[in-house]
């Protein structure tokens, strides 16, 4: 592992004073190689495939650290009992979730900057990101008989 191959997130981690242990790098790489969503069991599989010497406990400790640092947030998508960790590019992640078929629609637009600074001033907090989830019906499900007017 040469410094040149570090991802921007790995560099930020190092710049923030965190040692780039093999567990941290493997977990980060597995998350970055996903499409921005990964369950803890998928993550355990990928990390074990990449480096079998990394144990479950250090994967979960690393996830806790990354969550504290707002690199990822746990969320519950669909009927999964384990959380899906979503990557937080620039502190944002936005979903629309269909409550009937569990389809997840991603969108980039964010109208929350005004609200963010208003909350920081009014509540005296320092915000590092948000995970925004809208719930409703996708158009296919909306057209199904009886889904929305049962
Ligand atoms: Zn649907
Ligand atoms: Zn997403
Ligand atoms: Zn946003």
Coordinates of N, CA and C and ligand atoms in Angstrom, one line a residue:
X1 N 0.9 -1.2 0.0 CA 0.0 0.0 0.0 C 0.9 1.2 0.0
X2 N 0.9 2.0 -1.1 CA 1.6 3.2 -1.1 C 0.7 4.4 -0.9
X3 N 1.1 5.5 -0.4 CA 0.3 6.6 -0.1 C -0.5 7.1 -1.4
X4 N 0.1 6.9 -2.5 CA -0.5 7.3 -3.8 C -1.8 6.6 -4.0
X5 N -2.0 5.4 -3.6 CA -3.2 4.7 -3.8 C -4.3 4.9 -2.8
X6 N -4.1 5.8 -1.9 CA -5.1 6.1 -0.9 C -6.2 6.9 -1.5
X7 N -7.4 6.5 -1.2 CA -8.6 7.2 -1.6 C -8.7 8.5 -0.9
X8 N -9.4 9.5 -1.4 CA -9.6 10.8 -0.6 C -10.1 10.6 0.8
X9 N -11.0 9.6 1.0 CA -11.5 9.4 2.3 C -10.4 8.8 3.2
X10 N -9.6 7.9 2.7 CA -8.5 7.4 3.5 C -7.5 8.5 3.9
X11 N -7.3 9.4 2.9 CA -6.4 10.5 3.3 C -7.0 11.4 4.3
X12 N -8.3 11.7 4.2 CA -9.0 12.5 5.3 C -8.8 11.8 6.6
X13 N -9.0 10.5 6.7 CA -8.9 9.7 7.9 C -7.5 9.9 8.5
X14 N -6.5 9.8 7.7 CA -5.1 9.9 8.1 C -4.8 11.4 8.6
X15 N -5.3 12.3 7.8 CA -5.1 13.7 8.2 C -5.8 14.1 9.5
X16 N -6.9 13.4 9.8 CA -7.6 13.6 11.0 C -6.9 12.9 12.2
X17 N -5.8 12.2 11.9 CA -5.0 11.6 13.0 C -5.3 10.2 13.3
X18 N -6.0 9.5 12.4 CA -6.4 8.1 12.6 C -5.4 7.2 11.9
X19 N -4.8 6.2 12.6 CA -3.9 5.3 11.9 C -4.6 4.5 10.8
X20 N -4.0 4.3 9.7 CA -4.6 3.6 8.6 C -4.3 2.1 8.8
X21 N -5.0 1.5 9.7 CA -4.8 0.0 10.0 C -5.3 -0.7 8.8
X22 N -4.9 -2.0 8.7 CA -5.4 -2.8 7.6 C -6.9 -3.0 7.7
X23 N -7.5 -3.1 8.9 CA -8.9 -3.2 9.0 C -9.6 -2.0 8.5
X24 N -9.1 -0.8 8.9 CA -9.8 0.5 8.4 C -9.7 0.6 6.9
X25 N -8.5 0.3 6.3 CA -8.4 0.4 4.9 C -9.3 -0.6 4.2
X26 N -9.3 -1.9 4.7 CA -10.1 -2.9 4.1 C -11.6 -2.6 4.1
X27 N -12.1 -2.1 5.3 CA -13.5 -1.7 5.4 C -13.8 -0.5 4.5
X28 N -13.0 0.5 4.5 CA -13.2 1.6 3.6 C -13.3 1.2 2.1
X29 N -12.3 0.3 1.7 CA -12.3 -0.1 0.3 C -13.6 -0.9 0.0
X30 N -14.0 -1.8 0.9 CA -15.2 -2.5 0.6 C -16.4 -1.6 0.5
X31 N -16.5 -0.6 1.3 CA -17.6 0.3 1.2 C -17.6 1.1 -0.1
X32 N -16.4 1.6 -0.4 CA -16.2 2.4 -1.6 C -16.4 1.6 -2.9
X33 N -16.1 0.3 -2.8 CA -16.3 -0.6 -4.0 C -17.8 -1.0 -4.1
X34 N -18.6 -0.8 -3.1 CA -20.0 -1.0 -3.2 C -20.7 0.2 -4.0
X35 N -22.0 0.1 -4.2 CA -22.6 1.2 -4.9 C -23.0 2.3 -3.9
X36 N -22.4 2.4 -2.8 CA -22.7 3.4 -1.8 C -23.6 2.8 -0.7
X37 N -24.0 1.5 -0.8 CA -24.8 0.9 0.2 C -24.3 -0.5 0.4
X38 N -24.1 -0.9 1.7 CA -23.6 -2.2 1.9 C -24.1 -2.7 3.3
X39 N -24.6 -3.9 3.4 CA -25.0 -4.4 4.7 C -23.8 -4.9 5.5
X40 N -24.0 -5.0 6.8 CA -22.8 -5.4 7.6 C -22.4 -6.9 7.2
X41 N -23.4 -7.7 6.8 CA -23.0 -9.1 6.4 C -22.2 -9.1 5.1
X42 N -22.6 -8.3 4.1 CA -21.9 -8.2 2.9 C -20.5 -7.6 3.1
X43 N -20.4 -6.7 4.0 CA -19.1 -6.1 4.4 C -18.2 -7.1 5.0
X44 N -18.8 -7.9 6.0 CA -17.9 -8.9 6.6 C -17.4 -9.9 5.5
X45 N -18.3 -10.3 4.6 CA -17.8 -11.2 3.5 C -16.7 -10.6 2.7
X46 N -16.9 -9.3 2.3 CA -15.9 -8.7 1.4 C -14.6 -8.5 2.1
X47 N -14.6 -8.1 3.4 CA -13.4 -7.9 4.2 C -12.7 -9.2 4.4
X48 N -13.5 -10.3 4.7 CA -12.9 -11.6 4.9 C -12.2 -12.1 3.6
X49 N -12.8 -11.8 2.5 CA -12.2 -12.3 1.2 C -11.0 -11.5 0.9
X50 N -10.9 -10.2 1.3 CA -9.8 -9.4 1.0 C -8.6 -9.7 2.0
X51 N -9.0 -9.9 3.2 CA -7.9 -10.2 4.2 C -8.5 -11.0 5.4
X52 N -8.3 -12.3 5.3 CA -9.0 -13.2 6.3 C -8.5 -13.0 7.8
X53 N -7.4 -12.2 7.9 CA -6.8 -12.0 9.3 C -7.6 -10.9 10.0
X54 N -8.5 -10.2 9.3 CA -9.3 -9.1 10.0 C -10.6 -9.8 10.6
X55 N -10.7 -9.7 11.9 CA -11.9 -10.3 12.5 C -13.1 -9.5 12.5
X56 N -14.2 -10.1 12.8 CA -15.5 -9.4 12.9 C -15.5 -8.2 13.8
X57 N -14.9 -8.4 15.0 CA -14.9 -7.4 16.0 C -14.2 -6.1 15.4
X58 N -13.1 -6.3 14.7 CA -12.5 -5.0 14.2 C -13.3 -4.4 13.1
X59 N -14.0 -5.2 12.3 CA -14.9 -4.7 11.3 C -16.0 -3.8 11.9
X60 N -16.6 -4.3 13.0 CA -17.6 -3.6 13.6 C -17.1 -2.3 14.4
X61 N -15.9 -2.5 15.0 CA -15.3 -1.3 15.6 C -15.1 -0.2 14.6
X62 N -14.6 -0.6 13.4 CA -14.3 0.3 12.3 C -15.6 1.0 11.8
X63 N -16.6 0.2 11.7 CA -17.9 0.8 11.3 C -18.4 1.8 12.3
X64 N -18.2 1.5 13.6 CA -18.6 2.5 14.6 C -17.8 3.8 14.4
X65 N -16.5 3.6 14.2 CA -15.6 4.8 14.0 C -16.1 5.6 12.8
X66 N -16.3 4.9 11.7 CA -16.7 5.6 10.4 C -18.1 6.3 10.6
X67 N -19.0 5.7 11.4 CA -20.3 6.3 11.7 C -20.1 7.6 12.5
X68 N -19.2 7.5 13.6 CA -18.9 8.7 14.4 C -18.3 9.8 13.5
X69 N -17.5 9.4 12.5 CA -16.9 10.4 11.7 C -17.8 10.9 10.5
X70 N -19.0 10.4 10.5 CA -20.0 10.7 9.4 C -19.5 10.3 8.0
X71 N -18.7 9.3 8.0 CA -18.4 8.7 6.6 C -19.5 7.8 6.1
X72 N -20.2 7.2 7.1 CA -21.3 6.3 6.7 C -22.4 6.5 7.8
X73 N -23.6 6.1 7.4 CA -24.7 6.1 8.4 C -25.4 4.8 8.2
X74 N -25.8 4.2 9.3 CA -26.6 2.9 9.2 C -28.1 3.3 8.9
X75 N -28.7 2.5 8.1 CA -30.1 2.7 7.8 C -30.8 1.4 7.6
X76 N -32.1 1.3 7.7 CA -32.8 0.1 7.5 C -33.6 0.2 6.3
X77 N -33.2 -0.6 5.3 CA -33.9 -0.6 4.0 C -34.6 -1.9 3.8
X78 N -35.9 -1.8 3.5 CA -36.7 -3.0 3.2 C -36.9 -3.7 4.5
X79 N -36.9 -5.1 4.4 CA -37.2 -5.9 5.6 C -36.0 -6.4 6.2
X80 N -34.8 -5.9 5.8 CA -33.6 -6.4 6.4 C -33.5 -6.2 7.9
X81 N -33.0 -7.2 8.6 CA -32.9 -7.0 10.1 C -31.5 -6.4 10.4
X82 N -30.6 -6.5 9.5 CA -29.3 -5.8 9.7 C -29.3 -4.5 9.0
X83 N -28.6 -3.5 9.5 CA -28.6 -2.2 8.9 C -27.8 -2.2 7.6
X84 N -28.2 -1.4 6.6 CA -27.4 -1.1 5.5 C -26.6 0.2 5.8
X85 N -25.3 0.1 5.6 CA -24.5 1.3 5.8 C -24.4 2.1 4.5
X86 N -24.8 3.3 4.5 CA -24.7 4.1 3.3 C -23.6 5.1 3.4
X87 N -22.9 5.3 2.3 CA -21.8 6.2 2.2 C -22.4 7.6 2.2
X88 N -21.7 8.6 2.8 CA -22.2 9.9 2.9 C -21.2 10.8 2.1
X89 N -21.4 10.9 0.8 CA -20.5 11.8 0.0 C -20.8 13.2 0.4
X90 N -19.9 14.0 0.8 CA -20.1 15.4 1.2 C -21.1 15.5 2.3
X91 N -21.3 14.5 3.1 CA -22.3 14.6 4.2 C -23.8 14.5 3.8
X92 N -24.0 14.2 2.5 CA -25.4 14.0 2.1 C -25.7 12.6 1.7
X93 N -26.9 12.1 1.9 CA -27.4 11.0 1.2 C -29.0 11.1 1.3
X94 N -29.6 10.9 0.1 CA -31.0 11.2 0.0 C -31.7 10.0 -0.7
X95 N -32.8 9.5 -0.1 CA -33.5 8.4 -0.6 C -35.0 8.7 -0.7
X96 N -35.7 8.1 -1.7 CA -37.1 8.0 -1.6 C -37.4 6.5 -1.6
X97 N -38.1 6.0 -0.6 CA -38.4 4.6 -0.4 C -39.8 4.3 -0.6
X98 N -40.1 3.3 -1.5 CA -41.5 2.9 -1.7 C -41.9 2.0 -0.6
X99 N -42.9 2.3 0.1 CA -43.3 1.5 1.2 C -44.0 0.2 0.8
X100 N -44.3 0.1 -0.5 CA -45.0 -1.1 -0.9 C -44.0 -2.1 -1.5
X101 N -43.1 -1.7 -2.4 CA -42.1 -2.7 -3.0 C -40.7 -2.5 -2.5
X102 N -40.4 -1.5 -1.6 CA -39.1 -1.3 -1.0 C -38.1 -0.8 -2.0
X103 N -38.6 -0.3 -3.2 CA -37.7 0.3 -4.2 C -37.0 1.5 -3.5
X104 N -35.8 1.7 -3.8 CA -35.1 2.9 -3.3 C -34.7 3.7 -4.5
X105 N -35.1 5.0 -4.5 CA -34.8 5.9 -5.5 C -33.8 6.9 -4.9
X106 N -32.7 7.1 -5.6 CA -31.6 8.1 -5.1 C -31.9 9.4 -5.8
X107 N -31.6 10.5 -5.1 CA -31.6 11.7 -5.8 C -30.5 12.6 -5.2
X108 N -30.0 13.6 -6.0 CA -28.8 14.4 -5.5 C -29.3 15.7 -5.0
X109 N -30.3 16.3 -5.6 CA -30.7 17.7 -5.2 C -30.9 17.8 -3.7
X110 N -30.4 18.9 -3.2 CA -30.6 19.1 -1.8 C -31.0 20.5 -1.5
X111 N -32.1 20.7 -0.9 CA -32.6 22.1 -0.6 C -32.4 22.4 0.8
X112 N -31.5 21.7 1.5 CA -31.4 21.8 3.0 C -30.4 22.7 3.5
X113 N -29.6 23.4 2.7 CA -28.5 24.2 3.2 C -29.0 25.3 4.1
X114 N -30.1 25.9 3.7 CA -30.7 27.0 4.5 C -31.2 26.5 5.9
X115 N -31.9 25.3 5.8 CA -32.3 24.7 7.1 C -31.1 24.3 8.0
X116 N -30.1 23.8 7.4 CA -28.9 23.4 8.1 C -28.3 24.6 8.9
X117 N -28.1 25.7 8.2 CA -27.5 26.8 9.0 C -28.5 27.4 10.0
X118 N -29.8 27.4 9.6 CA -30.8 27.9 10.6 C -30.8 27.1 11.9
X119 N -30.7 25.7 11.7 CA -30.7 24.8 12.9 C -29.4 25.0 13.7
X120 N -28.3 25.2 13.0 CA -27.0 25.4 13.7 C -27.1 26.6 14.6
X121 N -27.6 27.7 14.0 CA -27.7 28.9 14.8 C -28.7 28.8 15.9
X122 N -29.9 28.3 15.6 CA -31.0 28.3 16.6 C -30.7 27.3 17.7
X123 N -30.2 26.1 17.4 CA -30.1 25.1 18.4 C -28.6 25.0 18.9
X124 N -27.7 25.8 18.3 CA -26.3 25.8 18.8 C -25.7 24.4 18.6
X125 N -25.8 23.9 17.4 CA -25.2 22.6 17.1 C -24.3 22.8 15.8
X126 N -23.5 21.8 15.6 CA -22.5 21.8 14.5 C -22.8 20.6 13.6
X127 N -23.5 20.8 12.5 CA -24.0 19.6 11.8 C -22.9 19.2 10.7
X128 N -22.8 17.9 10.6 CA -21.8 17.3 9.7 C -22.4 16.6 8.5
X129 N -23.7 16.4 8.5 CA -24.4 15.8 7.4 C -25.8 15.4 7.7
X130 N -26.5 14.8 6.7 CA -27.8 14.3 6.9 C -28.1 13.2 6.0
X131 N -28.9 12.3 6.5 CA -29.5 11.2 5.7 C -31.0 11.5 5.6
X132 N -31.4 11.7 4.4 CA -32.8 12.1 4.2 C -33.6 11.0 3.5
X133 N -34.7 10.6 4.2 CA -35.5 9.5 3.6 C -36.9 10.0 3.5
X134 N -37.4 10.0 2.2 CA -38.8 10.3 2.0 C -39.5 8.9 1.8
X135 N -40.6 8.8 2.3 CA -41.4 7.5 2.1 C -42.6 7.8 1.3
X136 N -43.1 6.8 0.5 CA -44.3 7.0 -0.3 C -44.4 5.8 -1.2
X137 N -45.1 6.0 -2.3 CA -45.3 4.9 -3.2 C -44.7 5.3 -4.6
X138 N -44.0 4.3 -5.2 CA -43.5 4.6 -6.5 C -44.7 4.5 -7.5
X139 N -44.6 5.0 -8.7 CA -45.7 5.1 -9.6 C -46.3 3.7 -9.9
X140 N -45.5 2.7 -10.1 CA -46.0 1.3 -10.3 C -47.0 0.9 -9.2
X141 N -46.5 1.1 -8.0 CA -47.3 0.7 -6.8 C -48.5 1.6 -6.7
X142 N -48.4 2.8 -7.0 CA -49.5 3.8 -6.9 C -50.6 3.3 -7.8
X143 N -50.3 2.7 -8.9 CA -51.3 2.3 -9.9 C -51.9 0.9 -9.6
X144 N -51.3 0.2 -8.7 CA -51.9 -1.1 -8.3 C -53.2 -0.8 -7.6
X145 N -54.2 -1.7 -7.9 CA -55.4 -1.5 -7.1 C -55.2 -1.9 -5.6
X146 N -55.8 -1.1 -4.8 CA -55.9 -1.5 -3.3 C -54.6 -1.2 -2.5
X147 N -53.5 -0.8 -3.1 CA -52.3 -0.6 -2.3 C -52.6 0.7 -1.5
X148 N -53.1 1.8 -2.1 CA -53.1 3.0 -1.4 C -54.5 3.4 -0.9
X149 N -55.5 2.6 -1.2 CA -56.8 3.0 -0.7 C -57.5 1.8 0.0
X150 N -56.6 1.0 0.6 CA -57.1 -0.2 1.4 C -57.8 0.3 2.7
Ligands
LIG1 ZN1 -43.2 0.5 -5.3
LIG2 ZN1 -28.7 5.5 -1.2
LIG3 ZN1 -28.6 16.9 1.2

